[in-house]
GROMACS .gro file of C-alpha atoms in nm:
model
  292
    1UNK     CA    1  -0.014   0.015   0.015
    2UNK     CA    2   0.122   0.363  -0.076
    3UNK     CA    3   0.098   0.697   0.095
    4UNK     CA    4  -0.233   0.918  -0.047
    5UNK     CA    5  -0.163   1.215  -0.270
    6UNK     CA    6  -0.175   1.549  -0.142
    7UNK     CA    7  -0.530   1.619  -0.311
    8UNK     CA    8  -0.690   1.302  -0.092
    9UNK     CA    9  -0.528   1.448   0.203
   10UNK     CA   10  -0.735   1.648   0.416
   11UNK     CA   11  -0.597   1.960   0.625
   12UNK     CA   12  -0.472   1.911   0.934
   13UNK     CA   13  -0.787   1.800   1.211
   14UNK     CA   14  -0.870   1.987   1.530
   15UNK     CA   15  -0.837   1.735   1.774
   16UNK     CA   16  -1.055   1.752   2.073
   17UNK     CA   17  -1.024   1.594   2.400
   18UNK     CA   18  -1.251   1.611   2.579
   19UNK     CA   19  -1.230   1.373   2.976
   20UNK     CA   20  -1.161   0.982   2.835
   21UNK     CA   21  -1.290   1.116   2.476
   22UNK     CA   22  -1.082   1.219   2.199
   23UNK     CA   23  -1.151   1.321   1.844
   24UNK     CA   24  -1.058   1.408   1.508
   25UNK     CA   25  -1.210   1.695   1.346
   26UNK     CA   26  -1.243   1.783   0.950
   27UNK     CA   27  -1.235   2.101   0.917
   28UNK     CA   28  -1.502   2.270   1.128
   29UNK     CA   29  -1.852   2.349   0.987
   30UNK     CA   30  -2.186   2.340   0.998
   31UNK     CA   31  -2.262   1.992   0.834
   32UNK     CA   32  -2.434   1.719   1.019
   33UNK     CA   33  -2.153   1.484   1.149
   34UNK     CA   34  -2.025   1.150   1.097
   35UNK     CA   35  -1.815   1.014   1.342
   36UNK     CA   36  -1.559   0.722   1.256
   37UNK     CA   37  -1.437   0.370   1.445
   38UNK     CA   38  -1.159   0.246   1.285
   39UNK     CA   39  -1.033  -0.080   1.235
   40UNK     CA   40  -0.826  -0.322   1.363
   41UNK     CA   41  -0.513  -0.168   1.552
   42UNK     CA   42  -0.555   0.171   1.351
   43UNK     CA   43  -0.627   0.520   1.424
   44UNK     CA   44  -0.850   0.786   1.177
   45UNK     CA   45  -0.569   0.862   0.980
   46UNK     CA   46  -0.466   0.594   0.864
   47UNK     CA   47  -0.836   0.657   0.629
   48UNK     CA   48  -0.754   0.935   0.491
   49UNK     CA   49  -0.876   0.828   0.151
   50UNK     CA   50  -1.200   0.768   0.275
   51UNK     CA   51  -1.254   1.008   0.540
   52UNK     CA   52  -1.176   1.289   0.289
   53UNK     CA   53  -1.446   1.181   0.042
   54UNK     CA   54  -1.683   1.134   0.323
   55UNK     CA   55  -1.613   1.538   0.405
   56UNK     CA   56  -1.598   1.583  -0.004
   57UNK     CA   57  -1.938   1.448   0.006
   58UNK     CA   58  -2.069   1.676   0.285
   59UNK     CA   59  -2.047   1.597   0.612
   60UNK     CA   60  -1.857   1.714   0.940
   61UNK     CA   61  -1.558   1.417   0.981
   62UNK     CA   62  -1.493   1.302   1.319
   63UNK     CA   63  -1.300   1.049   1.399
   64UNK     CA   64  -1.195   0.904   1.706
   65UNK     CA   65  -0.893   0.794   1.938
   66UNK     CA   66  -0.992   0.475   2.122
   67UNK     CA   67  -0.909   0.334   2.445
   68UNK     CA   68  -0.534   0.216   2.361
   69UNK     CA   69  -0.561   0.325   2.017
   70UNK     CA   70  -0.420   0.674   1.833
   71UNK     CA   71  -0.332   0.894   2.032
   72UNK     CA   72  -0.433   0.726   2.326
   73UNK     CA   73  -0.212   0.411   2.287
   74UNK     CA   74  -0.049   0.408   2.549
   75UNK     CA   75  -0.396   0.331   2.749
   76UNK     CA   76  -0.396  -0.042   2.841
   77UNK     CA   77  -0.688  -0.140   3.033
   78UNK     CA   78  -0.912  -0.137   2.784
   79UNK     CA   79  -1.207  -0.360   2.644
   80UNK     CA   80  -1.469  -0.390   2.363
   81UNK     CA   81  -1.728  -0.234   2.632
   82UNK     CA   82  -1.471   0.050   2.708
   83UNK     CA   83  -1.421   0.113   2.319
   84UNK     CA   84  -1.843   0.150   2.292
   85UNK     CA   85  -1.813   0.354   2.598
   86UNK     CA   86  -1.578   0.564   2.432
   87UNK     CA   87  -1.794   0.622   2.117
   88UNK     CA   88  -2.109   0.695   2.288
   89UNK     CA   89  -1.888   0.975   2.477
   90UNK     CA   90  -1.796   1.053   2.143
   91UNK     CA   91  -2.153   1.131   2.033
   92UNK     CA   92  -2.256   1.293   2.343
   93UNK     CA   93  -1.942   1.494   2.283
   94UNK     CA   94  -2.046   1.605   1.926
   95UNK     CA   95  -2.354   1.700   2.077
   96UNK     CA   96  -2.247   1.962   2.359
   97UNK     CA   97  -1.991   2.079   2.037
   98UNK     CA   98  -2.334   2.186   1.814
   99UNK     CA   99  -2.432   1.918   1.659
  100UNK     CA  100  -2.786   1.776   1.602
  101UNK     CA  101  -2.784   1.530   1.353
  102UNK     CA  102  -2.507   1.258   1.403
  103UNK     CA  103  -2.442   0.977   1.207
  104UNK     CA  104  -2.189   0.654   1.260
  105UNK     CA  105  -1.955   0.502   0.995
  106UNK     CA  106  -1.726   0.237   1.057
  107UNK     CA  107  -1.507  -0.054   0.904
  108UNK     CA  108  -1.392  -0.410   1.014
  109UNK     CA  109  -1.362  -0.406   1.421
  110UNK     CA  110  -1.492  -0.038   1.388
  111UNK     CA  111  -1.826  -0.186   1.228
  112UNK     CA  112  -1.891  -0.406   1.433
  113UNK     CA  113  -1.791  -0.098   1.736
  114UNK     CA  114  -2.086  -0.001   1.478
  115UNK     CA  115  -2.326  -0.208   1.519
  116UNK     CA  116  -2.300  -0.217   1.933
  117UNK     CA  117  -2.343   0.128   1.863
  118UNK     CA  118  -2.609   0.190   1.683
  119UNK     CA  119  -2.815  -0.084   1.907
  120UNK     CA  120  -2.720   0.138   2.232
  121UNK     CA  121  -2.818   0.479   2.165
  122UNK     CA  122  -3.160   0.607   1.990
  123UNK     CA  123  -2.998   0.925   1.866
  124UNK     CA  124  -2.809   0.874   1.564
  125UNK     CA  125  -2.950   0.900   1.224
  126UNK     CA  126  -2.780   0.631   1.071
  127UNK     CA  127  -2.561   0.396   1.045
  128UNK     CA  128  -2.291   0.311   0.716
  129UNK     CA  129  -2.050   0.042   0.834
  130UNK     CA  130  -1.804  -0.156   0.564
  131UNK     CA  131  -1.745  -0.543   0.667
  132UNK     CA  132  -1.929  -0.577   1.040
  133UNK     CA  133  -2.072  -0.915   1.203
  134UNK     CA  134  -2.171  -1.019   1.531
  135UNK     CA  135  -1.874  -1.142   1.744
  136UNK     CA  136  -2.145  -1.389   1.924
  137UNK     CA  137  -2.226  -1.520   1.558
  138UNK     CA  138  -2.091  -1.888   1.533
  139UNK     CA  139  -1.969  -1.814   1.160
  140UNK     CA  140  -1.761  -1.527   1.292
  141UNK     CA  141  -1.474  -1.800   1.418
  142UNK     CA  142  -1.449  -1.799   1.072
  143UNK     CA  143  -1.281  -1.449   1.041
  144UNK     CA  144  -0.982  -1.586   1.269
  145UNK     CA  145  -0.713  -1.866   1.200
  146UNK     CA  146  -0.926  -2.098   1.405
  147UNK     CA  147  -1.179  -2.172   1.165
  148UNK     CA  148  -1.152  -2.546   1.136
  149UNK     CA  149  -1.266  -2.553   1.530
  150UNK     CA  150  -1.614  -2.341   1.494
  151UNK     CA  151  -1.736  -2.681   1.640
  152UNK     CA  152  -1.511  -2.611   1.925
  153UNK     CA  153  -1.603  -2.247   1.920
  154UNK     CA  154  -1.744  -2.226   2.314
  155UNK     CA  155  -1.495  -2.462   2.490
  156UNK     CA  156  -1.212  -2.257   2.310
  157UNK     CA  157  -1.384  -1.923   2.414
  158UNK     CA  158  -1.371  -2.085   2.770
  159UNK     CA  159  -1.053  -2.179   2.765
  160UNK     CA  160  -0.905  -1.774   2.674
  161UNK     CA  161  -1.143  -1.584   2.927
  162UNK     CA  162  -0.985  -1.831   3.203
  163UNK     CA  163  -0.645  -1.769   3.080
  164UNK     CA  164  -0.709  -1.407   3.052
  165UNK     CA  165  -0.799  -1.375   3.414
  166UNK     CA  166  -0.418  -1.506   3.464
  167UNK     CA  167  -0.223  -1.296   3.197
  168UNK     CA  168  -0.463  -1.045   3.025
  169UNK     CA  169  -0.187  -0.812   2.948
  170UNK     CA  170  -0.013  -1.102   2.743
  171UNK     CA  171   0.065  -0.951   2.412
  172UNK     CA  172  -0.100  -1.120   2.052
  173UNK     CA  173  -0.014  -0.982   1.748
  174UNK     CA  174  -0.221  -0.938   1.453
  175UNK     CA  175  -0.066  -1.222   1.241
  176UNK     CA  176  -0.149  -1.461   1.584
  177UNK     CA  177  -0.528  -1.464   1.522
  178UNK     CA  178  -0.578  -1.332   1.165
  179UNK     CA  179  -0.402  -1.404   0.840
  180UNK     CA  180  -0.247  -1.116   0.639
  181UNK     CA  181  -0.295  -1.260   0.335
  182UNK     CA  182  -0.671  -1.247   0.362
  183UNK     CA  183  -0.656  -0.843   0.443
  184UNK     CA  184  -0.528  -0.762   0.175
  185UNK     CA  185  -0.646  -1.041  -0.087
  186UNK     CA  186  -0.845  -0.907  -0.389
  187UNK     CA  187  -0.742  -0.530  -0.320
  188UNK     CA  188  -0.792  -0.262  -0.631
  189UNK     CA  189  -0.505  -0.064  -0.717
  190UNK     CA  190  -0.428   0.174  -0.600
  191UNK     CA  191  -0.492   0.131  -0.213
  192UNK     CA  192  -0.317   0.437   0.009
  193UNK     CA  193  -0.263   0.371   0.362
  194UNK     CA  194  -0.248   0.721   0.529
  195UNK     CA  195  -0.076   0.831   0.870
  196UNK     CA  196  -0.173   0.719   1.209
  197UNK     CA  197  -0.027   0.578   1.515
  198UNK     CA  198  -0.113   0.210   1.535
  199UNK     CA  199  -0.006  -0.109   1.748
  200UNK     CA  200   0.159  -0.391   1.708
  201UNK     CA  201  -0.066  -0.618   1.955
  202UNK     CA  202  -0.365  -0.723   2.102
  203UNK     CA  203  -0.391  -0.798   2.512
  204UNK     CA  204  -0.557  -1.117   2.567
  205UNK     CA  205  -0.824  -0.911   2.755
  206UNK     CA  206  -0.937  -0.724   2.480
  207UNK     CA  207  -0.977  -1.008   2.188
  208UNK     CA  208  -1.186  -1.202   2.486
  209UNK     CA  209  -1.364  -0.919   2.511
  210UNK     CA  210  -1.432  -0.884   2.149
  211UNK     CA  211  -1.543  -1.181   2.033
  212UNK     CA  212  -1.702  -1.282   2.330
  213UNK     CA  213  -1.934  -0.984   2.297
  214UNK     CA  214  -2.285  -1.013   2.266
  215UNK     CA  215  -2.435  -0.717   2.066
  216UNK     CA  216  -2.812  -0.651   2.035
  217UNK     CA  217  -2.973  -0.720   1.696
  218UNK     CA  218  -3.248  -0.465   1.745
  219UNK     CA  219  -3.090  -0.126   1.663
  220UNK     CA  220  -3.277   0.228   1.579
  221UNK     CA  221  -3.178   0.346   1.273
  222UNK     CA  222  -3.113   0.313   0.928
  223UNK     CA  223  -2.838   0.146   0.843
  224UNK     CA  224  -2.645   0.097   0.498
  225UNK     CA  225  -2.345  -0.230   0.480
  226UNK     CA  226  -2.130  -0.237   0.276
  227UNK     CA  227  -1.884  -0.516   0.155
  228UNK     CA  228  -1.667  -0.646  -0.128
  229UNK     CA  229  -1.794  -0.941  -0.329
  230UNK     CA  230  -1.419  -1.055  -0.297
  231UNK     CA  231  -1.327  -0.952   0.090
  232UNK     CA  232  -1.179  -1.274   0.206
  233UNK     CA  233  -1.186  -1.218   0.553
  234UNK     CA  234  -1.541  -1.073   0.596
  235UNK     CA  235  -1.641  -1.317   0.328
  236UNK     CA  236  -2.008  -1.259   0.171
  237UNK     CA  237  -2.149  -1.561   0.362
  238UNK     CA  238  -2.084  -1.415   0.664
  239UNK     CA  239  -2.203  -1.061   0.581
  240UNK     CA  240  -2.536  -1.285   0.471
  241UNK     CA  241  -2.595  -1.398   0.782
  242UNK     CA  242  -2.526  -1.141   0.968
  243UNK     CA  243  -2.714  -0.872   0.765
  244UNK     CA  244  -3.028  -1.159   0.844
  245UNK     CA  245  -2.993  -1.117   1.169
  246UNK     CA  246  -2.972  -0.688   1.181
  247UNK     CA  247  -3.296  -0.561   1.322
  248UNK     CA  248  -3.351  -0.166   1.186
  249UNK     CA  249  -3.675  -0.012   1.083
  250UNK     CA  250  -3.478   0.044   0.711
  251UNK     CA  251  -3.175  -0.157   0.589
  252UNK     CA  252  -2.972  -0.230   0.272
  253UNK     CA  253  -2.689  -0.455   0.209
  254UNK     CA  254  -2.462  -0.277  -0.052
  255UNK     CA  255  -2.231  -0.498  -0.266
  256UNK     CA  256  -1.875  -0.327  -0.414
  257UNK     CA  257  -1.746  -0.498  -0.701
  258UNK     CA  258  -1.405  -0.589  -0.570
  259UNK     CA  259  -1.158  -0.429  -0.365
  260UNK     CA  260  -1.122  -0.691  -0.081
  261UNK     CA  261  -1.110  -0.609   0.283
  262UNK     CA  262  -0.938  -0.274   0.258
  263UNK     CA  263  -1.177  -0.127  -0.026
  264UNK     CA  264  -1.185   0.193   0.158
  265UNK     CA  265  -0.848   0.238   0.091
  266UNK     CA  266  -0.917   0.281  -0.275
  267UNK     CA  267  -1.001   0.621  -0.394
  268UNK     CA  268  -1.270   0.500  -0.606
  269UNK     CA  269  -1.424   0.298  -0.383
  270UNK     CA  270  -1.424   0.545  -0.104
  271UNK     CA  271  -1.607   0.797  -0.283
  272UNK     CA  272  -1.844   0.551  -0.413
  273UNK     CA  273  -1.931   0.464  -0.028
  274UNK     CA  274  -1.888   0.859   0.103
  275UNK     CA  275  -2.148   0.881  -0.179
  276UNK     CA  276  -2.432   0.634  -0.100
  277UNK     CA  277  -2.395   0.759   0.246
  278UNK     CA  278  -2.440   1.086   0.159
  279UNK     CA  279  -2.784   1.004  -0.064
  280UNK     CA  280  -2.935   0.827   0.226
  281UNK     CA  281  -2.844   1.094   0.497
  282UNK     CA  282  -3.015   1.340   0.201
  283UNK     CA  283  -3.327   1.111   0.168
  284UNK     CA  284  -3.358   1.090   0.603
  285UNK     CA  285  -3.337   1.499   0.628
  286UNK     CA  286  -2.942   1.502   0.677
  287UNK     CA  287  -2.780   1.817   0.706
  288UNK     CA  288  -2.464   1.824   0.419
  289UNK     CA  289  -2.259   2.084   0.318
  290UNK     CA  290  -2.023   2.124   0.054
  291UNK     CA  291  -1.671   2.345   0.040
  292UNK     CA  292  -1.449   2.511   0.349
   0.00000   0.00000   0.00000
């Protein structure tokens, strides 16, 4: 992957800290806010291609630095629940800043958090998620290296919970549980990775909390779920199984023709996602604004 060219880069965001919440907001205008959850071990800056596309589509873009990630990377005692609570706090912060219309977006692990946020908050106008699944689905183990052990999933999770009580800090690098080749398989050139403070590993306690999370299926807002047909990680079967379980007032499954799991890093696909998101938001009365 390459660094994004200048024309794809956003201007320097305003970094806002309030309590335990840290947000990057681009670039300070009156449009409705789109709160973005980054993917596994990443920060908002890594998604410059997608976030710049959302900005061009008319949104105020707010990227969250989650506990243990980005500007908050030094924090150690984080779980899936603390990440979700940070997102809900970010929504409250945006309201205190004057944003009355708020939607959420997220990719991969950020998409999972988006599902949880949409199930926990009644105040957001829409959820626009790229590659999301319910961790407690039996099929979700297929995301990991342990797919051949699917029928023993409950026993595996039980053993990991016991181990996490003993060594919660045990660092597990990404290749321990995900196949890197599946993450980059099917990518569409060019694919640009922006700059940000990433992680190299997760503590065992967090991974147990992630794969053990139970997310309510009912959400309170319209939803668009995007996924590439050739995503080797969040496969079409997994996405369709997830989509079938989502209970929403309005939902749509949007297939990208290519791009694999890192489709949002391709400018053309990012633009499509952003335009589709903006069209749906506009139909819901969401205020979009163009230009600086």
